[in-house]
PDB file of C-alpha atoms in Angstrom:
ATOM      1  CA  UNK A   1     -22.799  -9.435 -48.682  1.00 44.00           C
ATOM      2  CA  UNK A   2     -20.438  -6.952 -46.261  1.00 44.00           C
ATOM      3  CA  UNK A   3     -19.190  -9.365 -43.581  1.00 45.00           C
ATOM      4  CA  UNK A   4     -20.823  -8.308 -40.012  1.00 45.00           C
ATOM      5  CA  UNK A   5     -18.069  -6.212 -38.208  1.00 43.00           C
ATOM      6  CA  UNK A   6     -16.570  -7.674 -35.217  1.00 42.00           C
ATOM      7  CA  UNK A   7     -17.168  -7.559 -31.849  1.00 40.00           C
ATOM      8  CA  UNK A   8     -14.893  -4.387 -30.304  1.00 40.00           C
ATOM      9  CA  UNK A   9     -12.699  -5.202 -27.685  1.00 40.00           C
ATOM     10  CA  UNK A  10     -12.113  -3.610 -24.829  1.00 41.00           C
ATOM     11  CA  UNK A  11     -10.787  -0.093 -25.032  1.00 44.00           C
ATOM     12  CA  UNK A  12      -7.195   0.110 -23.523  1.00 49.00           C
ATOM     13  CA  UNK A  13      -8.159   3.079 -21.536  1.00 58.00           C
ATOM     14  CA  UNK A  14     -11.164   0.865 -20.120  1.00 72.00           C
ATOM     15  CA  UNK A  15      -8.480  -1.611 -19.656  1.00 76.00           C
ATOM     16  CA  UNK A  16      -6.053   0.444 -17.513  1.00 77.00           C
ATOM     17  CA  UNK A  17      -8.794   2.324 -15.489  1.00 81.00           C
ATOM     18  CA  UNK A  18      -9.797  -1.526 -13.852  1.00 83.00           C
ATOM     19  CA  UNK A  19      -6.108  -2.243 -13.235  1.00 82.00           C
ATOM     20  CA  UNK A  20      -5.572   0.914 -11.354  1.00 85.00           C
ATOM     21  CA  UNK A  21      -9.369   0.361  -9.731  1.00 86.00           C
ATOM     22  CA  UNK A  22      -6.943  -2.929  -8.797  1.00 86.00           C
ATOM     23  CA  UNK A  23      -4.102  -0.940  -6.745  1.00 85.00           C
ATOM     24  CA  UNK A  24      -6.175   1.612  -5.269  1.00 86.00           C
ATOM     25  CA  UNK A  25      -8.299  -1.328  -3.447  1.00 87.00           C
ATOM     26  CA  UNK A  26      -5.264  -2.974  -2.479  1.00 86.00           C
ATOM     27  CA  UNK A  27      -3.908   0.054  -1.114  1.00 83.00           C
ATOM     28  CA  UNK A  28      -6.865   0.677   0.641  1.00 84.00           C
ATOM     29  CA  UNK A  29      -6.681  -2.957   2.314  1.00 86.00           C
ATOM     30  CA  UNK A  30      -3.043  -2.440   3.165  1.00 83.00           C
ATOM     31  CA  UNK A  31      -3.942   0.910   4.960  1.00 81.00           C
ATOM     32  CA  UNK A  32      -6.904  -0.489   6.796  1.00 82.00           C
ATOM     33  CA  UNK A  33      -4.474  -3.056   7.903  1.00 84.00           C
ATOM     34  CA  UNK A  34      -1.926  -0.819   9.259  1.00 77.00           C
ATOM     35  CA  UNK A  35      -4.308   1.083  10.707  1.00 74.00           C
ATOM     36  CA  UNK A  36      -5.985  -2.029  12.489  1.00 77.00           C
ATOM     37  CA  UNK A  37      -2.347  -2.816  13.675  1.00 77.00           C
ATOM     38  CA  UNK A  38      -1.866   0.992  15.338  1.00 69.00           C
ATOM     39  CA  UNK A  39      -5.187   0.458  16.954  1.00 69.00           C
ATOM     40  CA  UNK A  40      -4.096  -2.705  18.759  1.00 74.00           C
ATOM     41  CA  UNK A  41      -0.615  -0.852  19.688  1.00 68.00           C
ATOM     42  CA  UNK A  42      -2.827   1.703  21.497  1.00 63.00           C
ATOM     43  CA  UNK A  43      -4.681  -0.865  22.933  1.00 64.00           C
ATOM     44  CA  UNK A  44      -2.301  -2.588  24.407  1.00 64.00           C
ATOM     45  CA  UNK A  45      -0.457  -0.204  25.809  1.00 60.00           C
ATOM     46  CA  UNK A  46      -1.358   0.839  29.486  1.00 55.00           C
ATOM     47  CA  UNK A  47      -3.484   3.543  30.471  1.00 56.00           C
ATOM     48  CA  UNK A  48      -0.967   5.535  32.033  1.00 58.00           C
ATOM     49  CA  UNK A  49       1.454   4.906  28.840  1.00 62.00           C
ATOM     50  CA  UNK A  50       1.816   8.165  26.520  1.00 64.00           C
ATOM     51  CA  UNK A  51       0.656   7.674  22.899  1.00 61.00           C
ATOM     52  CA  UNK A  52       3.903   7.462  20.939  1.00 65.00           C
ATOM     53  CA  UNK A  53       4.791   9.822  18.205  1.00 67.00           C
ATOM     54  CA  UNK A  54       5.268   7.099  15.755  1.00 69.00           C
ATOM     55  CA  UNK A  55       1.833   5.906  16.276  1.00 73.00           C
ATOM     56  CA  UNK A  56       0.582   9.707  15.678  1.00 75.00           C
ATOM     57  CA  UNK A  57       2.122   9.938  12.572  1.00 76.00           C
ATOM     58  CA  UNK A  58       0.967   6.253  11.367  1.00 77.00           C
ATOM     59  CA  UNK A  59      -2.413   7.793  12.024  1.00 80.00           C
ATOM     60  CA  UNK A  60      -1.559  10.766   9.693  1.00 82.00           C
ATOM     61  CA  UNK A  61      -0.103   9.235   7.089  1.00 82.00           C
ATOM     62  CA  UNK A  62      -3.152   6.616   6.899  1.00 83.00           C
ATOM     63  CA  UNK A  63      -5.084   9.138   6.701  1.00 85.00           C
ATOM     64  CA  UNK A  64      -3.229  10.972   4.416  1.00 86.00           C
ATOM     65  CA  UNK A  65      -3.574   7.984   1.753  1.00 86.00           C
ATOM     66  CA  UNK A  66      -7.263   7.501   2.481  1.00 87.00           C
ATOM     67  CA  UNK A  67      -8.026  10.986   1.316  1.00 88.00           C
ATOM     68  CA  UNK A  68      -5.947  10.713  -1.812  1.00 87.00           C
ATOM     69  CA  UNK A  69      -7.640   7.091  -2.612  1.00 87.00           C
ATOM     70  CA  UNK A  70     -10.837   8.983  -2.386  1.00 89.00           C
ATOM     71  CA  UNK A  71      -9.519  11.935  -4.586  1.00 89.00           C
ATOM     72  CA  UNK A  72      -7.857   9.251  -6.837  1.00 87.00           C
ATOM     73  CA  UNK A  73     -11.422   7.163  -7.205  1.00 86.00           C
ATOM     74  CA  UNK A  74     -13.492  10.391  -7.823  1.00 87.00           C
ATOM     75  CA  UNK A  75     -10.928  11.361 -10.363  1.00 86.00           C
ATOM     76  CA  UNK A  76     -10.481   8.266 -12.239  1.00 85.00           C
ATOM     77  CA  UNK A  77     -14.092   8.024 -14.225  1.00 85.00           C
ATOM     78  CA  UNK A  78     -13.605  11.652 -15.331  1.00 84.00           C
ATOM     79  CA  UNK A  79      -9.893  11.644 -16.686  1.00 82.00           C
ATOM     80  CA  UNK A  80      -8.802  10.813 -19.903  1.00 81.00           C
ATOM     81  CA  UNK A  81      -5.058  10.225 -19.683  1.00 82.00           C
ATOM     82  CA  UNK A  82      -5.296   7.238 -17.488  1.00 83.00           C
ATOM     83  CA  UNK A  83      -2.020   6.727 -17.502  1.00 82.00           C
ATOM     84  CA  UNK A  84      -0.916  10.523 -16.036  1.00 85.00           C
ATOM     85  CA  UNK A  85      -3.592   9.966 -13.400  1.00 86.00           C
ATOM     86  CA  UNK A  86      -1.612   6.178 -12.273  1.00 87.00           C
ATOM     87  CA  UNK A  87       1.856   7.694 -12.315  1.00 88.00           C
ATOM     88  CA  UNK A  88       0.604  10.640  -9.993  1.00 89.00           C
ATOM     89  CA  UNK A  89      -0.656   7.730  -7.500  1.00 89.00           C
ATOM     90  CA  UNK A  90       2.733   5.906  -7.814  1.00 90.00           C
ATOM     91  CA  UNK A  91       4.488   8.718  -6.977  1.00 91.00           C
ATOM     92  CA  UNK A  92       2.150   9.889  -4.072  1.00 90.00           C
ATOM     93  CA  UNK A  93       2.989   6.049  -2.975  1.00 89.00           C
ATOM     94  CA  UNK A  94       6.327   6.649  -2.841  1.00 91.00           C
ATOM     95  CA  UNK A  95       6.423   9.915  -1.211  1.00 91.00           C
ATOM     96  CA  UNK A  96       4.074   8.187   1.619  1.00 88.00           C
ATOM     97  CA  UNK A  97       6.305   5.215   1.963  1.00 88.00           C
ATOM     98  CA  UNK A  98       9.352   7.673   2.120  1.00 89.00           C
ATOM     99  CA  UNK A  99       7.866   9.154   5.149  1.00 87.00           C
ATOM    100  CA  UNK A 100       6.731   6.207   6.934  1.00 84.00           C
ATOM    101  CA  UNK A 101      10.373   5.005   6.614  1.00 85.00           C
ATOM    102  CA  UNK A 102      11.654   7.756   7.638  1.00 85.00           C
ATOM    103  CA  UNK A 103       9.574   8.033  10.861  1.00 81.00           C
ATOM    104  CA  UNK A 104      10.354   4.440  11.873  1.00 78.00           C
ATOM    105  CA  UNK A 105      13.869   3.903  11.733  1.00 78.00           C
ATOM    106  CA  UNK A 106      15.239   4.736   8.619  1.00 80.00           C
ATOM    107  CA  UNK A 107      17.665   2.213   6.673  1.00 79.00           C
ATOM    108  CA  UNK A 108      16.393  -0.157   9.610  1.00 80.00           C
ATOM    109  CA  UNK A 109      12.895   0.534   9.208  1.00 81.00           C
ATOM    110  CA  UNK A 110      10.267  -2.747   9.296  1.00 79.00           C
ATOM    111  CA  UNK A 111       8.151  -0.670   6.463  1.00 82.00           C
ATOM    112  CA  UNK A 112      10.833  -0.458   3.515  1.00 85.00           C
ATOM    113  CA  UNK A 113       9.334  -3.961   2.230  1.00 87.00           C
ATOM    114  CA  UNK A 114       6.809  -1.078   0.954  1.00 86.00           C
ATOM    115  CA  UNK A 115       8.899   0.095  -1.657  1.00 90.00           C
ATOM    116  CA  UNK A 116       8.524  -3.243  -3.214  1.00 89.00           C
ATOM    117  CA  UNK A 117       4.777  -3.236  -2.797  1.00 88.00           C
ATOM    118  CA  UNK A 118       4.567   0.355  -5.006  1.00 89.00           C
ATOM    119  CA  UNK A 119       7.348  -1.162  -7.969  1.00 90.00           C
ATOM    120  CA  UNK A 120       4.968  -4.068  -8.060  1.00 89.00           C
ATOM    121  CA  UNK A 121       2.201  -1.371  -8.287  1.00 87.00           C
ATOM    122  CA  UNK A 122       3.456   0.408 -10.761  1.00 88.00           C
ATOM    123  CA  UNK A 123       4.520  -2.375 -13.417  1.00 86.00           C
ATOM    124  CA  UNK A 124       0.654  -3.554 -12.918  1.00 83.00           C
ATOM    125  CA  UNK A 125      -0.758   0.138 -13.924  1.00 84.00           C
ATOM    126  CA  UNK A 126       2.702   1.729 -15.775  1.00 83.00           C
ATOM    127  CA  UNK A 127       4.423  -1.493 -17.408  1.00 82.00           C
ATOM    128  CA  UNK A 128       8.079  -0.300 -18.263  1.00 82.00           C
ATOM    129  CA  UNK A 129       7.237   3.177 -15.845  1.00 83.00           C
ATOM    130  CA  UNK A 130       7.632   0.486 -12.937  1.00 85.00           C
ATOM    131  CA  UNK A 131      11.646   1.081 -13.899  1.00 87.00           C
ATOM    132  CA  UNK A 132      11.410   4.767 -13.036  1.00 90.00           C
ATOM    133  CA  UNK A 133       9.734   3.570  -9.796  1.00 89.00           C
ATOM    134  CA  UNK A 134      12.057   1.364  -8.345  1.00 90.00           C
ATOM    135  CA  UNK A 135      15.151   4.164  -9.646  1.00 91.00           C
ATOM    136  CA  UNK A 136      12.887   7.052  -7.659  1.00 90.00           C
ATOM    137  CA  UNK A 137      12.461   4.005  -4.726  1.00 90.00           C
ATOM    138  CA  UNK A 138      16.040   3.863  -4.386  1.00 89.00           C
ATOM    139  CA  UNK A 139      16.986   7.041  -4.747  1.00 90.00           C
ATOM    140  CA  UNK A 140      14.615   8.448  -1.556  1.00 89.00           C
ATOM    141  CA  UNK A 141      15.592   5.012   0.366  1.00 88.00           C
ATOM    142  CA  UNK A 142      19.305   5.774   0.092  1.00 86.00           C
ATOM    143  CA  UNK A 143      18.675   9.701   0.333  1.00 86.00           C
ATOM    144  CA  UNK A 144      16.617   8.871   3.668  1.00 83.00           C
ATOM    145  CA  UNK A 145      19.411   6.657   4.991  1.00 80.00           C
ATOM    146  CA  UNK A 146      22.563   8.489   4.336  1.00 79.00           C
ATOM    147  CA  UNK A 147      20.922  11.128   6.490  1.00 69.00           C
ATOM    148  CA  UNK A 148      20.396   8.661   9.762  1.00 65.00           C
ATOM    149  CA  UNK A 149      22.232   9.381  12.810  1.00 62.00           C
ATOM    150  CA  UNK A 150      23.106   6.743  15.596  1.00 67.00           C
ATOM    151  CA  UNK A 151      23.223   3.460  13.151  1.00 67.00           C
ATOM    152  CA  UNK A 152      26.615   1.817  12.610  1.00 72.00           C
ATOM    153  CA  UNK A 153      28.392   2.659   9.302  1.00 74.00           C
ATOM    154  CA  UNK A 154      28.576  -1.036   8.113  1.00 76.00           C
ATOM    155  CA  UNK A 155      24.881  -2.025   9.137  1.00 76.00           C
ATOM    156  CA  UNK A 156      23.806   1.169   7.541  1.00 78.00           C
ATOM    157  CA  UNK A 157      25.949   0.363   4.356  1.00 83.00           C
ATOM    158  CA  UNK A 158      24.727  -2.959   4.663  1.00 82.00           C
ATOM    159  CA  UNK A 159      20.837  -2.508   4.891  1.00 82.00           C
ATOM    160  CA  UNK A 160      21.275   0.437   2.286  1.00 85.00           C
ATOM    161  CA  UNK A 161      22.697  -2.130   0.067  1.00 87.00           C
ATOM    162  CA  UNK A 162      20.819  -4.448  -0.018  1.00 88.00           C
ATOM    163  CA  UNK A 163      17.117  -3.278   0.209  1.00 85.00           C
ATOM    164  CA  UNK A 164      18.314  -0.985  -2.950  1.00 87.00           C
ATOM    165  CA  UNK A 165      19.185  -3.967  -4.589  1.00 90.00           C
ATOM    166  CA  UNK A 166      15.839  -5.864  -3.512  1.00 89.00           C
ATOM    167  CA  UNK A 167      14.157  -3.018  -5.297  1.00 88.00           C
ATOM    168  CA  UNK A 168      15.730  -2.656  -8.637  1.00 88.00           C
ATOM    169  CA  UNK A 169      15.415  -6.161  -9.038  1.00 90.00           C
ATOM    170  CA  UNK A 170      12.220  -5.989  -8.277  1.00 88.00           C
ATOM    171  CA  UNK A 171      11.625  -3.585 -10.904  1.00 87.00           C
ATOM    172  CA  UNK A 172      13.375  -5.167 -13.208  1.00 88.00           C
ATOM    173  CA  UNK A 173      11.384  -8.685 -12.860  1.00 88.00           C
ATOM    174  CA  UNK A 174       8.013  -6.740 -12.462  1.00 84.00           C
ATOM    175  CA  UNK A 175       9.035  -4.824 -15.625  1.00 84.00           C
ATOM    176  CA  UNK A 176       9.534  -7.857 -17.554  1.00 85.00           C
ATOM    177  CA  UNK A 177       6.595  -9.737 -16.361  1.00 84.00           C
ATOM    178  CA  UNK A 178       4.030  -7.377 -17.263  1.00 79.00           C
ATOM    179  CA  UNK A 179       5.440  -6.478 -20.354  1.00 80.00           C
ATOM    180  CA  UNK A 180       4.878 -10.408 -21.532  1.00 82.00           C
ATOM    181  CA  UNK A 181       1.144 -10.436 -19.911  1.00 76.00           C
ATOM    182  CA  UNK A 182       0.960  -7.375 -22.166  1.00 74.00           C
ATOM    183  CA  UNK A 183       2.232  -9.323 -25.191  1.00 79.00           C
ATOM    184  CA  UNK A 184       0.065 -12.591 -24.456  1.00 79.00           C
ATOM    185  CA  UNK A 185      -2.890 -10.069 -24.109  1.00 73.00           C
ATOM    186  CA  UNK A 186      -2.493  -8.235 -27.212  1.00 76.00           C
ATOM    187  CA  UNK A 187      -2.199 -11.634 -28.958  1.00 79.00           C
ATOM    188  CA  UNK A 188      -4.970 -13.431 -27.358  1.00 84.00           C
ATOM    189  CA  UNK A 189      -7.247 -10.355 -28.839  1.00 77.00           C
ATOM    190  CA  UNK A 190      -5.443  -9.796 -32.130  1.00 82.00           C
ATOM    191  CA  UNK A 191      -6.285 -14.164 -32.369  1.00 82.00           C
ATOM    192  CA  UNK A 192      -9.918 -13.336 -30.929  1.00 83.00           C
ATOM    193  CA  UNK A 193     -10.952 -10.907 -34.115  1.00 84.00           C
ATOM    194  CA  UNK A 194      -9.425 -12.939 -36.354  1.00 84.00           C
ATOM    195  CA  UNK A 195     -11.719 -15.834 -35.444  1.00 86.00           C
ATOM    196  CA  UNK A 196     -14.378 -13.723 -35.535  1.00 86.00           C
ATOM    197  CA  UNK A 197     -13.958 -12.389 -38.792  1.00 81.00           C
ATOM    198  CA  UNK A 198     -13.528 -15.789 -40.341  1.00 81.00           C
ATOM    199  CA  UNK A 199     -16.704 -17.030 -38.283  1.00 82.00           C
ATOM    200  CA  UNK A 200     -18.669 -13.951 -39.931  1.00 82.00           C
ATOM    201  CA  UNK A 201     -16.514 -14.534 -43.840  1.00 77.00           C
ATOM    202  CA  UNK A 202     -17.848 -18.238 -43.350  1.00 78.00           C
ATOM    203  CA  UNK A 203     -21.750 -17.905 -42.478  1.00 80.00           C
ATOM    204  CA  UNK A 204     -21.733 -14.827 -45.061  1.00 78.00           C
ATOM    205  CA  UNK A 205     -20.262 -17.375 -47.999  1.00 78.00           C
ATOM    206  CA  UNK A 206     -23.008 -19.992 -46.689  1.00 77.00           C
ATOM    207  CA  UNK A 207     -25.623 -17.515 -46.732  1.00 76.00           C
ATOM    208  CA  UNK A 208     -24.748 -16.482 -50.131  1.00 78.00           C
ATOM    209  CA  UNK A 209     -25.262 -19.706 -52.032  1.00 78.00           C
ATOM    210  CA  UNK A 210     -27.483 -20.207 -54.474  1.00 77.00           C
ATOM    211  CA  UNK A 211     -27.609 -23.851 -54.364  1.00 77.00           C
ATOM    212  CA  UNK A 212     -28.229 -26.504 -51.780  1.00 75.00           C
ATOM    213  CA  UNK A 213     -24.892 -27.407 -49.644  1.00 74.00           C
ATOM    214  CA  UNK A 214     -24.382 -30.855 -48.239  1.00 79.00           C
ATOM    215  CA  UNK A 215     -21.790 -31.549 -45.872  1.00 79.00           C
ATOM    216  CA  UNK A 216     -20.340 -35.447 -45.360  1.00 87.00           C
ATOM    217  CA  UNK A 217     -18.328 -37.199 -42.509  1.00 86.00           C
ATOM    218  CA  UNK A 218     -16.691 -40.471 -42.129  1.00 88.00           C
ATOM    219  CA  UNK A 219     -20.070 -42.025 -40.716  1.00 82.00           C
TER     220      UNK A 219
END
């Protein structure tokens, strides 16, 4: 008798599509709470205050990522390369993050931790792609900050420094870690069939004898 045919696992592309379904709600959490934090800046702030620029563009740019989450999630059932579809997110991220840097303070911005936040991103949805991430992180961090005006040479050498450093080791850990979930995951499935397949070669030879079959234990 043909031995039944295993189970299929799940498809990588299946596999991939939930991991970025994974980012794009996290984004969406970490936007809804900046935006809840702007909200409370303009509430606090008297009635005869201006609304600051910063806050202006905070609203922009959240808005900004809402309508590409929305483009992303409409676009994600219907694509085939999901992989294409996550590095045009992670570089939309960084672009995003870029600006918000950029618009509050620079090298000495409170946001850059953000950078970290996309590498971490990426290596979830892009494995080794999360090393072109932190390089492209770094790159528009440094490129952003070399171009300040008003901050001290050493503090600006010295926050350049070492927030580029955060993030290519960042990149570099993230890189590593998901390339051994990806390893323990392709073994725990490549371990899964072949229990099935002896499960299904073992009722098949049981099936096909033509005499009885008695099985003994210690008791």
């Amino acid at each position: 008798m043909t031995p039944a045919a295993p189970e299929r696992a799940l498809p990588f592309a299946d596999a991939e599509r939930k991991r970025l379904t994974w980012v794009m709600l996290f984004r969406v959490g970490l936007v809804t709470l900046l935006l809840a934090s702007a909200l409370a800046a303009e509430i606090g702030a008297t009635s005869g205050e201006e609304t600051s620029p910063v806050v202006v563009a905070l609203f922009a740019l959240i808005v900004a990522t809402y309508s590409l989450t929305i483009g992303f999630a409409l676009l994600l059932p219907r694509v085939e390369h999901v992989g294409r579809l996550a590095g045009v997110q992670v570089g939309s991220d960084l672009v995003l993050t870029t600006l918000l840097v950029h618009l509050t303070g620079g090298a000495e911005s409170a946001f850059a931790f953000m950078y970290i936040l996309v590498i971490v991103g990426a290596a979830f949805v892009l494995g080794r792609g999360a090393l072109v991430a932190a390089a492209a992180a770094v790159l528009l961090y440094v490129a952003d900050g070399v171009g300040a005006s008003g901050v001290p040479l050493r503090t600006l050498i010295r926050s350049l420094a070492v927030n580029a450093v955060a993030f290519a080791a960042t990149g570099a850990l993230a890189t590593r870690l998901s390339t051994e979930l990806l390893r323990a995951g392709e073994h725990i499935a490549s371990q899964g069939l072949k229990l099935r397949d002896l499960a299904a070669l073992h009722q098949d030879v049981i099936r096909g004898l033509t005499s009885g079959l008695v099985t003994v234990g210690r008791d």
